[in-house]
Amino acid sequence: VWPDDYGVRAFINAPGVYVKDVTFSGRSVLYEPLHAGAAMSGAGMRVIMAHDGATLNVQVNDKDGNPGADLRVLAIPADVPSEGAMQARLVQGQTNQAGQFTSQTVPPGKYYVVATEETVDATPESVGRLWRSRIRYKEVDLPPAGSAQVKLEPGKIE
């Protein structure tokens, strides 16, 4: 392994199960750089799974009650400390023709949720706009091993 910084991306597709943390040499690297060359020989990687994951079910309709088809749905964990962490932990998807979206299994907790026609990418400008707007979105509490139903109208990212 070359002594450099690496990123870890860990996913699992199982009902109620999610990756809670990944540690390398005793340090969390799930949303932080992995410094492979800085660890002692024999340092191991540990993947921690949790089975209390939650699901977000969203219905998007416009002000006239028509389904919001093909819109982006973004769910931002309320406890993210920075724009970089928000970008790494952002849950996103697209509504179907009936205006419905169901998330993958995510950690339980509070999220800010919005549906929009706008493109959200990983540029600093786009992430910064989303970061500044997040507290204006619908606040949703996802219970452990549960789900939440949310009704939204399309919104803007300002």
JSON list of C-alpha atoms in Angstrom, two decimals:
[
{"chain": "A", "resi": 1, "resn": "VAL", "atom": "CA", "xyz": [0.00, 0.00, 0.00]},
{"chain": "A", "resi": 2, "resn": "TRP", "atom": "CA", "xyz": [1.36, 3.39, -0.98]},
{"chain": "A", "resi": 3, "resn": "PRO", "atom": "CA", "xyz": [1.68, 5.87, 1.90]},
{"chain": "A", "resi": 4, "resn": "ASP", "atom": "CA", "xyz": [-1.11, 8.21, 0.89]},
{"chain": "A", "resi": 5, "resn": "ASP", "atom": "CA", "xyz": [-4.62, 9.28, 1.91]},
{"chain": "A", "resi": 6, "resn": "TYR", "atom": "CA", "xyz": [-7.54, 7.07, 0.90]},
{"chain": "A", "resi": 7, "resn": "GLY", "atom": "CA", "xyz": [-11.31, 7.27, 1.24]},
{"chain": "A", "resi": 8, "resn": "VAL", "atom": "CA", "xyz": [-13.47, 4.44, 2.55]},
{"chain": "A", "resi": 9, "resn": "ARG", "atom": "CA", "xyz": [-16.94, 3.79, 1.18]},
{"chain": "A", "resi": 10, "resn": "ALA", "atom": "CA", "xyz": [-18.86, 0.98, 2.80]},
{"chain": "A", "resi": 11, "resn": "PHE", "atom": "CA", "xyz": [-22.40, -0.05, 1.88]},
{"chain": "A", "resi": 12, "resn": "ILE", "atom": "CA", "xyz": [-24.71, -2.90, 2.70]},
{"chain": "A", "resi": 13, "resn": "ASN", "atom": "CA", "xyz": [-28.08, -3.71, 1.19]},
{"chain": "A", "resi": 14, "resn": "ALA", "atom": "CA", "xyz": [-30.04, -5.48, 3.92]},
{"chain": "A", "resi": 15, "resn": "PRO", "atom": "CA", "xyz": [-33.27, -4.41, 5.60]},
{"chain": "A", "resi": 16, "resn": "GLY", "atom": "CA", "xyz": [-32.62, -2.57, 8.86]},
{"chain": "A", "resi": 17, "resn": "VAL", "atom": "CA", "xyz": [-28.82, -2.89, 8.64]},
{"chain": "A", "resi": 18, "resn": "TYR", "atom": "CA", "xyz": [-26.33, -0.10, 7.94]},
{"chain": "A", "resi": 19, "resn": "VAL", "atom": "CA", "xyz": [-22.61, 0.60, 8.34]},
{"chain": "A", "resi": 20, "resn": "LYS", "atom": "CA", "xyz": [-22.27, 2.45, 11.64]},
{"chain": "A", "resi": 21, "resn": "ASP", "atom": "CA", "xyz": [-18.51, 3.01, 11.53]},
{"chain": "A", "resi": 22, "resn": "VAL", "atom": "CA", "xyz": [-15.26, 1.87, 9.95]},
{"chain": "A", "resi": 23, "resn": "THR", "atom": "CA", "xyz": [-12.08, 2.14, 12.00]},
{"chain": "A", "resi": 24, "resn": "PHE", "atom": "CA", "xyz": [-8.47, 1.74, 10.97]},
{"chain": "A", "resi": 25, "resn": "SER", "atom": "CA", "xyz": [-5.79, 1.47, 13.62]},
{"chain": "A", "resi": 26, "resn": "GLY", "atom": "CA", "xyz": [-8.38, 2.45, 16.24]},
{"chain": "A", "resi": 27, "resn": "ARG", "atom": "CA", "xyz": [-9.46, 5.66, 14.44]},
{"chain": "A", "resi": 28, "resn": "SER", "atom": "CA", "xyz": [-12.76, 6.26, 12.62]},
{"chain": "A", "resi": 29, "resn": "VAL", "atom": "CA", "xyz": [-12.28, 6.57, 8.85]},
{"chain": "A", "resi": 30, "resn": "LEU", "atom": "CA", "xyz": [-15.88, 6.29, 7.66]},
{"chain": "A", "resi": 31, "resn": "TYR", "atom": "CA", "xyz": [-16.13, 10.02, 6.85]},
{"chain": "A", "resi": 32, "resn": "GLU", "atom": "CA", "xyz": [-12.46, 10.94, 7.30]},
{"chain": "A", "resi": 33, "resn": "PRO", "atom": "CA", "xyz": [-9.30, 10.21, 5.26]},
{"chain": "A", "resi": 34, "resn": "LEU", "atom": "CA", "xyz": [-7.59, 6.88, 5.82]},
{"chain": "A", "resi": 35, "resn": "HIS", "atom": "CA", "xyz": [-3.84, 7.46, 6.26]},
{"chain": "A", "resi": 36, "resn": "ALA", "atom": "CA", "xyz": [-2.64, 3.99, 5.28]},
{"chain": "A", "resi": 37, "resn": "GLY", "atom": "CA", "xyz": [1.08, 4.72, 5.46]},
{"chain": "A", "resi": 38, "resn": "ALA", "atom": "CA", "xyz": [0.85, 6.27, 8.95]},
{"chain": "A", "resi": 39, "resn": "ALA", "atom": "CA", "xyz": [-0.39, 3.14, 10.74]},
{"chain": "A", "resi": 40, "resn": "MET", "atom": "CA", "xyz": [1.77, 0.67, 12.60]},
{"chain": "A", "resi": 41, "resn": "SER", "atom": "CA", "xyz": [2.49, -2.67, 11.01]},
{"chain": "A", "resi": 42, "resn": "GLY", "atom": "CA", "xyz": [-0.40, -5.06, 11.57]},
{"chain": "A", "resi": 43, "resn": "ALA", "atom": "CA", "xyz": [-2.97, -2.29, 12.08]},
{"chain": "A", "resi": 44, "resn": "GLY", "atom": "CA", "xyz": [-6.38, -3.62, 11.18]},
{"chain": "A", "resi": 45, "resn": "MET", "atom": "CA", "xyz": [-9.57, -2.30, 9.70]},
{"chain": "A", "resi": 46, "resn": "ARG", "atom": "CA", "xyz": [-12.83, -2.89, 11.53]},
{"chain": "A", "resi": 47, "resn": "VAL", "atom": "CA", "xyz": [-16.33, -2.49, 10.04]},
{"chain": "A", "resi": 48, "resn": "ILE", "atom": "CA", "xyz": [-19.09, -1.94, 12.60]},
{"chain": "A", "resi": 49, "resn": "MET", "atom": "CA", "xyz": [-22.63, -2.77, 11.52]},
{"chain": "A", "resi": 50, "resn": "ALA", "atom": "CA", "xyz": [-25.85, -1.75, 13.25]},
{"chain": "A", "resi": 51, "resn": "HIS", "atom": "CA", "xyz": [-29.26, -3.38, 12.94]},
{"chain": "A", "resi": 52, "resn": "ASP", "atom": "CA", "xyz": [-31.50, -0.51, 14.12]},
{"chain": "A", "resi": 53, "resn": "GLY", "atom": "CA", "xyz": [-31.63, 1.29, 10.76]},
{"chain": "A", "resi": 54, "resn": "ALA", "atom": "CA", "xyz": [-34.57, 3.39, 9.65]},
{"chain": "A", "resi": 55, "resn": "THR", "atom": "CA", "xyz": [-36.30, 4.13, 6.35]},
{"chain": "A", "resi": 56, "resn": "LEU", "atom": "CA", "xyz": [-37.65, 7.41, 5.03]},
{"chain": "A", "resi": 57, "resn": "ASN", "atom": "CA", "xyz": [-40.81, 7.27, 2.88]},
{"chain": "A", "resi": 58, "resn": "VAL", "atom": "CA", "xyz": [-41.53, 10.50, 0.98]},
{"chain": "A", "resi": 59, "resn": "GLN", "atom": "CA", "xyz": [-44.58, 11.59, -1.03]},
{"chain": "A", "resi": 60, "resn": "VAL", "atom": "CA", "xyz": [-44.09, 14.73, -3.12]},
{"chain": "A", "resi": 61, "resn": "ASN", "atom": "CA", "xyz": [-47.07, 16.65, -4.52]},
{"chain": "A", "resi": 62, "resn": "ASP", "atom": "CA", "xyz": [-47.27, 20.15, -5.94]},
{"chain": "A", "resi": 63, "resn": "LYS", "atom": "CA", "xyz": [-49.63, 22.76, -4.46]},
{"chain": "A", "resi": 64, "resn": "ASP", "atom": "CA", "xyz": [-52.47, 21.43, -6.65]},
{"chain": "A", "resi": 65, "resn": "GLY", "atom": "CA", "xyz": [-51.99, 17.86, -5.41]},
{"chain": "A", "resi": 66, "resn": "ASN", "atom": "CA", "xyz": [-50.29, 16.52, -8.56]},
{"chain": "A", "resi": 67, "resn": "PRO", "atom": "CA", "xyz": [-47.47, 14.01, -7.95]},
{"chain": "A", "resi": 68, "resn": "GLY", "atom": "CA", "xyz": [-43.94, 15.38, -8.16]},
{"chain": "A", "resi": 69, "resn": "ALA", "atom": "CA", "xyz": [-42.40, 12.92, -10.59]},
{"chain": "A", "resi": 70, "resn": "ASP", "atom": "CA", "xyz": [-38.64, 12.66, -11.20]},
{"chain": "A", "resi": 71, "resn": "LEU", "atom": "CA", "xyz": [-37.66, 15.09, -8.42]},
{"chain": "A", "resi": 72, "resn": "ARG", "atom": "CA", "xyz": [-34.54, 14.78, -6.29]},
{"chain": "A", "resi": 73, "resn": "VAL", "atom": "CA", "xyz": [-35.11, 14.01, -2.63]},
{"chain": "A", "resi": 74, "resn": "LEU", "atom": "CA", "xyz": [-32.33, 15.00, -0.23]},
{"chain": "A", "resi": 75, "resn": "ALA", "atom": "CA", "xyz": [-32.12, 14.02, 3.44]},
{"chain": "A", "resi": 76, "resn": "ILE", "atom": "CA", "xyz": [-29.43, 15.70, 5.52]},
{"chain": "A", "resi": 77, "resn": "PRO", "atom": "CA", "xyz": [-28.56, 14.29, 8.96]},
{"chain": "A", "resi": 78, "resn": "ALA", "atom": "CA", "xyz": [-29.13, 17.12, 11.45]},
{"chain": "A", "resi": 79, "resn": "ASP", "atom": "CA", "xyz": [-26.02, 16.25, 13.47]},
{"chain": "A", "resi": 80, "resn": "VAL", "atom": "CA", "xyz": [-23.45, 16.80, 10.69]},
{"chain": "A", "resi": 81, "resn": "PRO", "atom": "CA", "xyz": [-20.76, 19.22, 11.89]},
{"chain": "A", "resi": 82, "resn": "SER", "atom": "CA", "xyz": [-19.52, 20.56, 8.54]},
{"chain": "A", "resi": 83, "resn": "GLU", "atom": "CA", "xyz": [-20.19, 20.89, 4.82]},
{"chain": "A", "resi": 84, "resn": "GLY", "atom": "CA", "xyz": [-17.73, 18.08, 4.05]},
{"chain": "A", "resi": 85, "resn": "ALA", "atom": "CA", "xyz": [-19.39, 15.70, 6.50]},
{"chain": "A", "resi": 86, "resn": "MET", "atom": "CA", "xyz": [-22.80, 16.67, 5.10]},
{"chain": "A", "resi": 87, "resn": "GLN", "atom": "CA", "xyz": [-21.71, 15.87, 1.56]},
{"chain": "A", "resi": 88, "resn": "ALA", "atom": "CA", "xyz": [-20.39, 12.47, 2.68]},
{"chain": "A", "resi": 89, "resn": "ARG", "atom": "CA", "xyz": [-23.54, 11.58, 4.66]},
{"chain": "A", "resi": 90, "resn": "LEU", "atom": "CA", "xyz": [-26.17, 13.06, 2.34]},
{"chain": "A", "resi": 91, "resn": "VAL", "atom": "CA", "xyz": [-28.98, 10.63, 1.48]},
{"chain": "A", "resi": 92, "resn": "GLN", "atom": "CA", "xyz": [-30.43, 11.26, -1.95]},
{"chain": "A", "resi": 93, "resn": "GLY", "atom": "CA", "xyz": [-32.68, 9.68, -4.51]},
{"chain": "A", "resi": 94, "resn": "GLN", "atom": "CA", "xyz": [-35.37, 10.38, -7.06]},
{"chain": "A", "resi": 95, "resn": "THR", "atom": "CA", "xyz": [-39.15, 10.22, -6.92]},
{"chain": "A", "resi": 96, "resn": "ASN", "atom": "CA", "xyz": [-41.02, 7.82, -9.19]},
{"chain": "A", "resi": 97, "resn": "GLN", "atom": "CA", "xyz": [-43.92, 8.81, -11.48]},
{"chain": "A", "resi": 98, "resn": "ALA", "atom": "CA", "xyz": [-46.30, 8.78, -8.48]},
{"chain": "A", "resi": 99, "resn": "GLY", "atom": "CA", "xyz": [-44.04, 11.25, -6.62]},
{"chain": "A", "resi": 100, "resn": "GLN", "atom": "CA", "xyz": [-42.81, 8.62, -4.15]},
{"chain": "A", "resi": 101, "resn": "PHE", "atom": "CA", "xyz": [-39.32, 7.92, -2.83]},
{"chain": "A", "resi": 102, "resn": "THR", "atom": "CA", "xyz": [-38.13, 5.37, -0.27]},
{"chain": "A", "resi": 103, "resn": "SER", "atom": "CA", "xyz": [-34.60, 5.68, 1.11]},
{"chain": "A", "resi": 104, "resn": "GLN", "atom": "CA", "xyz": [-32.13, 2.92, 1.68]},
{"chain": "A", "resi": 105, "resn": "THR", "atom": "CA", "xyz": [-31.61, 1.94, 5.33]},
{"chain": "A", "resi": 106, "resn": "VAL", "atom": "CA", "xyz": [-30.06, 4.88, 7.18]},
{"chain": "A", "resi": 107, "resn": "PRO", "atom": "CA", "xyz": [-28.98, 5.56, 10.77]},
{"chain": "A", "resi": 108, "resn": "PRO", "atom": "CA", "xyz": [-31.88, 6.64, 13.00]},
{"chain": "A", "resi": 109, "resn": "GLY", "atom": "CA", "xyz": [-32.01, 10.28, 14.05]},
{"chain": "A", "resi": 110, "resn": "LYS", "atom": "CA", "xyz": [-33.14, 13.71, 12.94]},
{"chain": "A", "resi": 111, "resn": "TYR", "atom": "CA", "xyz": [-32.93, 14.66, 9.25]},
{"chain": "A", "resi": 112, "resn": "TYR", "atom": "CA", "xyz": [-33.75, 17.74, 7.15]},
{"chain": "A", "resi": 113, "resn": "VAL", "atom": "CA", "xyz": [-35.60, 16.65, 4.00]},
{"chain": "A", "resi": 114, "resn": "VAL", "atom": "CA", "xyz": [-36.31, 18.51, 0.75]},
{"chain": "A", "resi": 115, "resn": "ALA", "atom": "CA", "xyz": [-37.57, 17.62, -2.73]},
{"chain": "A", "resi": 116, "resn": "THR", "atom": "CA", "xyz": [-36.27, 19.74, -5.60]},
{"chain": "A", "resi": 117, "resn": "GLU", "atom": "CA", "xyz": [-35.87, 19.94, -9.37]},
{"chain": "A", "resi": 118, "resn": "GLU", "atom": "CA", "xyz": [-32.38, 21.36, -8.90]},
{"chain": "A", "resi": 119, "resn": "THR", "atom": "CA", "xyz": [-29.20, 19.41, -9.50]},
{"chain": "A", "resi": 120, "resn": "VAL", "atom": "CA", "xyz": [-27.04, 18.88, -6.44]},
{"chain": "A", "resi": 121, "resn": "ASP", "atom": "CA", "xyz": [-23.45, 17.90, -7.10]},
{"chain": "A", "resi": 122, "resn": "ALA", "atom": "CA", "xyz": [-20.24, 17.68, -5.07]},
{"chain": "A", "resi": 123, "resn": "THR", "atom": "CA", "xyz": [-18.94, 21.14, -5.98]},
{"chain": "A", "resi": 124, "resn": "PRO", "atom": "CA", "xyz": [-18.15, 23.48, -3.09]},
{"chain": "A", "resi": 125, "resn": "GLU", "atom": "CA", "xyz": [-20.76, 25.96, -4.37]},
{"chain": "A", "resi": 126, "resn": "SER", "atom": "CA", "xyz": [-23.58, 23.39, -4.53]},
{"chain": "A", "resi": 127, "resn": "VAL", "atom": "CA", "xyz": [-22.70, 21.84, -1.17]},
{"chain": "A", "resi": 128, "resn": "GLY", "atom": "CA", "xyz": [-22.42, 25.31, 0.41]},
{"chain": "A", "resi": 129, "resn": "ARG", "atom": "CA", "xyz": [-25.90, 26.32, -0.80]},
{"chain": "A", "resi": 130, "resn": "LEU", "atom": "CA", "xyz": [-27.36, 23.09, 0.55]},
{"chain": "A", "resi": 131, "resn": "TRP", "atom": "CA", "xyz": [-25.55, 23.59, 3.89]},
{"chain": "A", "resi": 132, "resn": "ARG", "atom": "CA", "xyz": [-26.92, 27.12, 4.31]},
{"chain": "A", "resi": 133, "resn": "SER", "atom": "CA", "xyz": [-30.48, 26.07, 3.37]},
{"chain": "A", "resi": 134, "resn": "ARG", "atom": "CA", "xyz": [-30.77, 22.86, 5.39]},
{"chain": "A", "resi": 135, "resn": "ILE", "atom": "CA", "xyz": [-32.57, 24.20, 8.47]},
{"chain": "A", "resi": 136, "resn": "ARG", "atom": "CA", "xyz": [-35.43, 25.50, 6.30]},
{"chain": "A", "resi": 137, "resn": "TYR", "atom": "CA", "xyz": [-36.32, 22.00, 5.13]},
{"chain": "A", "resi": 138, "resn": "LYS", "atom": "CA", "xyz": [-38.82, 19.61, 6.68]},
{"chain": "A", "resi": 139, "resn": "GLU", "atom": "CA", "xyz": [-37.48, 18.20, 9.94]},
{"chain": "A", "resi": 140, "resn": "VAL", "atom": "CA", "xyz": [-38.05, 14.46, 10.33]},
{"chain": "A", "resi": 141, "resn": "ASP", "atom": "CA", "xyz": [-37.20, 12.12, 13.21]},
{"chain": "A", "resi": 142, "resn": "LEU", "atom": "CA", "xyz": [-36.41, 8.58, 12.11]},
{"chain": "A", "resi": 143, "resn": "PRO", "atom": "CA", "xyz": [-36.90, 6.15, 15.01]},
{"chain": "A", "resi": 144, "resn": "PRO", "atom": "CA", "xyz": [-34.55, 3.20, 15.57]},
{"chain": "A", "resi": 145, "resn": "ALA", "atom": "CA", "xyz": [-35.68, 0.18, 13.52]},
{"chain": "A", "resi": 146, "resn": "GLY", "atom": "CA", "xyz": [-38.60, 2.23, 12.18]},
{"chain": "A", "resi": 147, "resn": "SER", "atom": "CA", "xyz": [-39.71, 4.47, 9.38]},
{"chain": "A", "resi": 148, "resn": "ALA", "atom": "CA", "xyz": [-41.27, 7.88, 8.86]},
{"chain": "A", "resi": 149, "resn": "GLN", "atom": "CA", "xyz": [-43.79, 9.06, 6.29]},
{"chain": "A", "resi": 150, "resn": "VAL", "atom": "CA", "xyz": [-43.18, 12.57, 4.94]},
{"chain": "A", "resi": 151, "resn": "LYS", "atom": "CA", "xyz": [-45.31, 14.71, 2.62]},
{"chain": "A", "resi": 152, "resn": "LEU", "atom": "CA", "xyz": [-43.48, 17.46, 0.76]},
{"chain": "A", "resi": 153, "resn": "GLU", "atom": "CA", "xyz": [-44.01, 20.10, -1.88]},
{"chain": "A", "resi": 154, "resn": "PRO", "atom": "CA", "xyz": [-41.09, 20.78, -4.24]},
{"chain": "A", "resi": 155, "resn": "GLY", "atom": "CA", "xyz": [-38.68, 23.33, -2.78]},
{"chain": "A", "resi": 156, "resn": "LYS", "atom": "CA", "xyz": [-35.65, 25.39, -3.66]},
{"chain": "A", "resi": 157, "resn": "ILE", "atom": "CA", "xyz": [-32.05, 25.21, -2.57]},
{"chain": "A", "resi": 158, "resn": "GLU", "atom": "CA", "xyz": [-30.99, 28.78, -1.94]}
]
